[in-house]
mmCIF file of C-alpha atoms in Angstrom:
data_model
loop_
_atom_site.group_PDB
_atom_site.id
_atom_site.type_symbol
_atom_site.label_atom_id
_atom_site.label_comp_id
_atom_site.label_asym_id
_atom_site.label_seq_id
_atom_site.Cartn_x
_atom_site.Cartn_y
_atom_site.Cartn_z
ATOM 1 C CA MET A 914 35.830 19.652 -5.912
ATOM 2 C CA SER A 915 36.038 17.558 -9.054
ATOM 3 C CA ARG A 916 33.416 17.578 -11.771
ATOM 4 C CA PHE A 917 31.502 14.557 -12.973
ATOM 5 C CA ASP A 918 33.480 12.852 -15.714
ATOM 6 C CA GLU A 919 30.905 11.408 -18.096
ATOM 7 C CA LYS A 920 33.531 9.631 -20.214
ATOM 8 C CA ALA A 921 35.086 7.957 -17.178
ATOM 9 C CA TRP A 922 31.644 6.955 -15.908
ATOM 10 C CA ALA A 923 30.709 5.401 -19.260
ATOM 11 C CA GLN A 924 33.865 3.266 -19.086
ATOM 12 C CA SER A 925 33.260 2.152 -15.490
ATOM 13 C CA ASP A 926 32.297 -1.421 -14.661
ATOM 14 C CA ILE A 927 29.064 -0.338 -12.962
ATOM 15 C CA ALA A 928 27.922 1.684 -15.992
ATOM 16 C CA LYS A 929 28.658 -1.277 -18.257
ATOM 17 C CA LEU A 930 26.718 -3.603 -15.934
ATOM 18 C CA LEU A 931 23.705 -1.268 -15.719
ATOM 19 C CA LYS A 932 23.623 -0.953 -19.504
ATOM 20 C CA LYS A 933 23.114 -4.741 -19.748
ATOM 21 C CA ALA A 934 19.799 -4.621 -17.844
ATOM 22 C CA THR A 935 17.056 -6.735 -19.397
ATOM 23 C CA PHE A 936 13.398 -7.176 -18.515
ATOM 24 C CA ILE A 937 12.640 -10.468 -16.733
ATOM 25 C CA THR A 938 8.970 -10.326 -15.746
ATOM 26 C CA SER A 939 6.137 -8.363 -14.144
ATOM 27 C CA ALA A 940 4.298 -9.792 -11.159
ATOM 28 C CA ALA A 941 0.978 -9.019 -9.485
ATOM 29 C CA ASP A 942 1.696 -11.322 -6.530
ATOM 30 C CA PRO A 943 4.496 -13.446 -5.025
ATOM 31 C CA LYS A 944 3.694 -16.430 -7.255
ATOM 32 C CA GLY A 945 5.019 -14.420 -10.188
ATOM 33 C CA TYR A 946 8.273 -13.260 -8.588
ATOM 34 C CA PRO A 947 11.484 -14.696 -10.040
ATOM 35 C CA GLU A 948 13.699 -16.791 -7.781
ATOM 36 C CA ASP A 949 15.119 -14.739 -4.909
ATOM 37 C CA LYS A 950 18.893 -14.973 -5.178
ATOM 38 C CA GLY A 951 21.640 -12.409 -5.028
ATOM 39 C CA VAL A 952 21.133 -8.667 -4.682
ATOM 40 C CA GLU A 953 18.003 -6.727 -5.597
ATOM 41 C CA ILE A 954 17.834 -2.936 -5.744
ATOM 42 C CA GLY A 955 14.272 -1.643 -5.601
ATOM 43 C CA PHE A 956 12.981 1.718 -6.796
ATOM 44 C CA ALA A 957 10.238 2.788 -4.389
ATOM 45 C CA GLY A 958 8.494 6.104 -3.806
ATOM 46 C CA ARG A 959 5.391 8.166 -4.360
ATOM 47 C CA SER A 960 3.407 7.953 -7.570
ATOM 48 C CA ASN A 961 4.771 9.831 -10.562
ATOM 49 C CA VAL A 962 8.104 10.906 -9.056
ATOM 50 C CA GLY A 963 10.198 9.318 -11.802
ATOM 51 C CA LYS A 964 11.130 5.839 -10.545
ATOM 52 C CA SER A 965 10.809 4.254 -13.999
ATOM 53 C CA THR A 966 12.472 7.247 -15.653
ATOM 54 C CA CYS A 967 15.385 6.979 -13.213
ATOM 55 C CA LEU A 968 15.737 3.275 -13.984
ATOM 56 C CA ASN A 969 15.848 4.066 -17.701
ATOM 57 C CA ALA A 970 18.414 6.822 -17.120
ATOM 58 C CA ILE A 971 20.867 4.768 -15.068
ATOM 59 C CA THR A 972 20.694 1.885 -17.547
ATOM 60 C CA GLN A 973 21.042 4.267 -20.514
ATOM 61 C CA GLN A 974 17.957 2.670 -22.079
ATOM 62 C CA THR A 975 14.935 4.742 -23.047
ATOM 63 C CA ARG A 976 12.369 1.940 -23.052
ATOM 64 C CA LEU A 977 13.502 -0.579 -20.446
ATOM 65 C CA ALA A 978 10.882 0.475 -17.881
ATOM 66 C CA HIS A 979 7.608 1.972 -19.073
ATOM 67 C CA ALA A 980 7.511 5.612 -17.948
ATOM 68 C CA SER A 981 4.441 7.829 -18.134
ATOM 69 C CA LYS A 982 3.191 11.244 -17.073
ATOM 70 C CA THR A 983 0.057 9.558 -15.692
ATOM 71 C CA PRO A 984 0.246 8.720 -11.965
ATOM 72 C CA GLY A 985 -0.229 5.017 -11.300
ATOM 73 C CA ARG A 986 1.000 3.692 -14.648
ATOM 74 C CA THR A 987 3.359 1.144 -13.021
ATOM 75 C CA GLN A 988 0.850 -1.306 -11.573
ATOM 76 C CA LEU A 989 2.913 -4.476 -11.227
ATOM 77 C CA ILE A 990 6.307 -5.173 -9.726
ATOM 78 C CA ASN A 991 8.755 -5.216 -12.628
ATOM 79 C CA PHE A 992 11.986 -7.219 -12.455
ATOM 80 C CA PHE A 993 15.098 -6.457 -14.521
ATOM 81 C CA GLU A 994 18.253 -8.564 -14.583
ATOM 82 C CA LEU A 995 21.748 -7.119 -14.521
ATOM 83 C CA SER A 996 23.408 -10.495 -13.964
ATOM 84 C CA PRO A 997 22.205 -13.857 -12.580
ATOM 85 C CA LEU A 998 22.800 -12.525 -9.055
ATOM 86 C CA GLN A 999 21.792 -8.867 -9.510
ATOM 87 C CA LYS A 1000 18.367 -7.368 -10.243
ATOM 88 C CA LEU A 1001 16.709 -3.965 -10.413
ATOM 89 C CA ILE A 1002 13.086 -3.762 -9.253
ATOM 90 C CA ASP A 1003 10.556 -1.117 -10.352
ATOM 91 C CA LEU A 1004 7.771 -0.881 -7.763
ATOM 92 C CA PRO A 1005 4.358 0.782 -8.113
ATOM 93 C CA GLY A 1006 4.171 4.196 -6.464
ATOM 94 C CA TYR A 1007 2.456 5.132 -3.241
ATOM 95 C CA GLY A 1008 -0.131 7.894 -2.984
ATOM 96 C CA TYR A 1009 -2.193 9.466 -5.726
ATOM 97 C CA ALA A 1010 -2.983 7.357 -8.787
ATOM 98 C CA LYS A 1011 -5.849 7.452 -11.269
ATOM 99 C CA VAL A 1012 -7.160 4.028 -10.225
ATOM 100 C CA PRO A 1013 -9.924 2.723 -7.944
ATOM 101 C CA PRO A 1014 -9.074 2.319 -4.228
ATOM 102 C CA GLU A 1015 -9.330 -1.498 -4.508
ATOM 103 C CA VAL A 1016 -6.535 -1.497 -7.090
ATOM 104 C CA LYS A 1017 -4.313 0.604 -4.817
ATOM 105 C CA LYS A 1018 -4.961 -1.867 -1.984
ATOM 106 C CA LYS A 1019 -3.804 -4.731 -4.228
ATOM 107 C CA TRP A 1020 -0.634 -2.810 -5.073
ATOM 108 C CA ALA A 1021 0.066 -2.182 -1.388
ATOM 109 C CA LYS A 1022 -0.360 -5.890 -0.581
ATOM 110 C CA ASN A 1023 1.920 -6.875 -3.451
ATOM 111 C CA ILE A 1024 4.608 -4.382 -2.426
ATOM 112 C CA GLU A 1025 4.417 -5.490 1.208
ATOM 113 C CA ALA A 1026 4.675 -9.141 0.145
ATOM 114 C CA TYR A 1027 7.697 -8.350 -2.019
ATOM 115 C CA LEU A 1028 9.466 -6.510 0.798
ATOM 116 C CA THR A 1029 8.751 -9.111 3.480
ATOM 117 C CA GLU A 1030 8.992 -12.463 1.685
#
């Protein structure tokens, strides 16, 4: 079994593309979503599992996505561009968050709208 070659990875086309990620916008509802074209890769999961941290790690940027130790910090859908036809999406988490139930319901509606529209 071969070992991970960090130098080779850093020189790969995908690593170079991920490193170019830039913030586009945050959206609380579909009206704020950027135009849907190309490929989108979404980071979804329970609250406080490291979705934003993972996004920062794969792009080799420490402050691209806001990461926090507080559950529920990502409250909007965040869009990041890799190229005009490729985006990364940071979604709010499901489950425990230090917010009122009404806020969690809004998140769920926004996530469902994003996934179905």
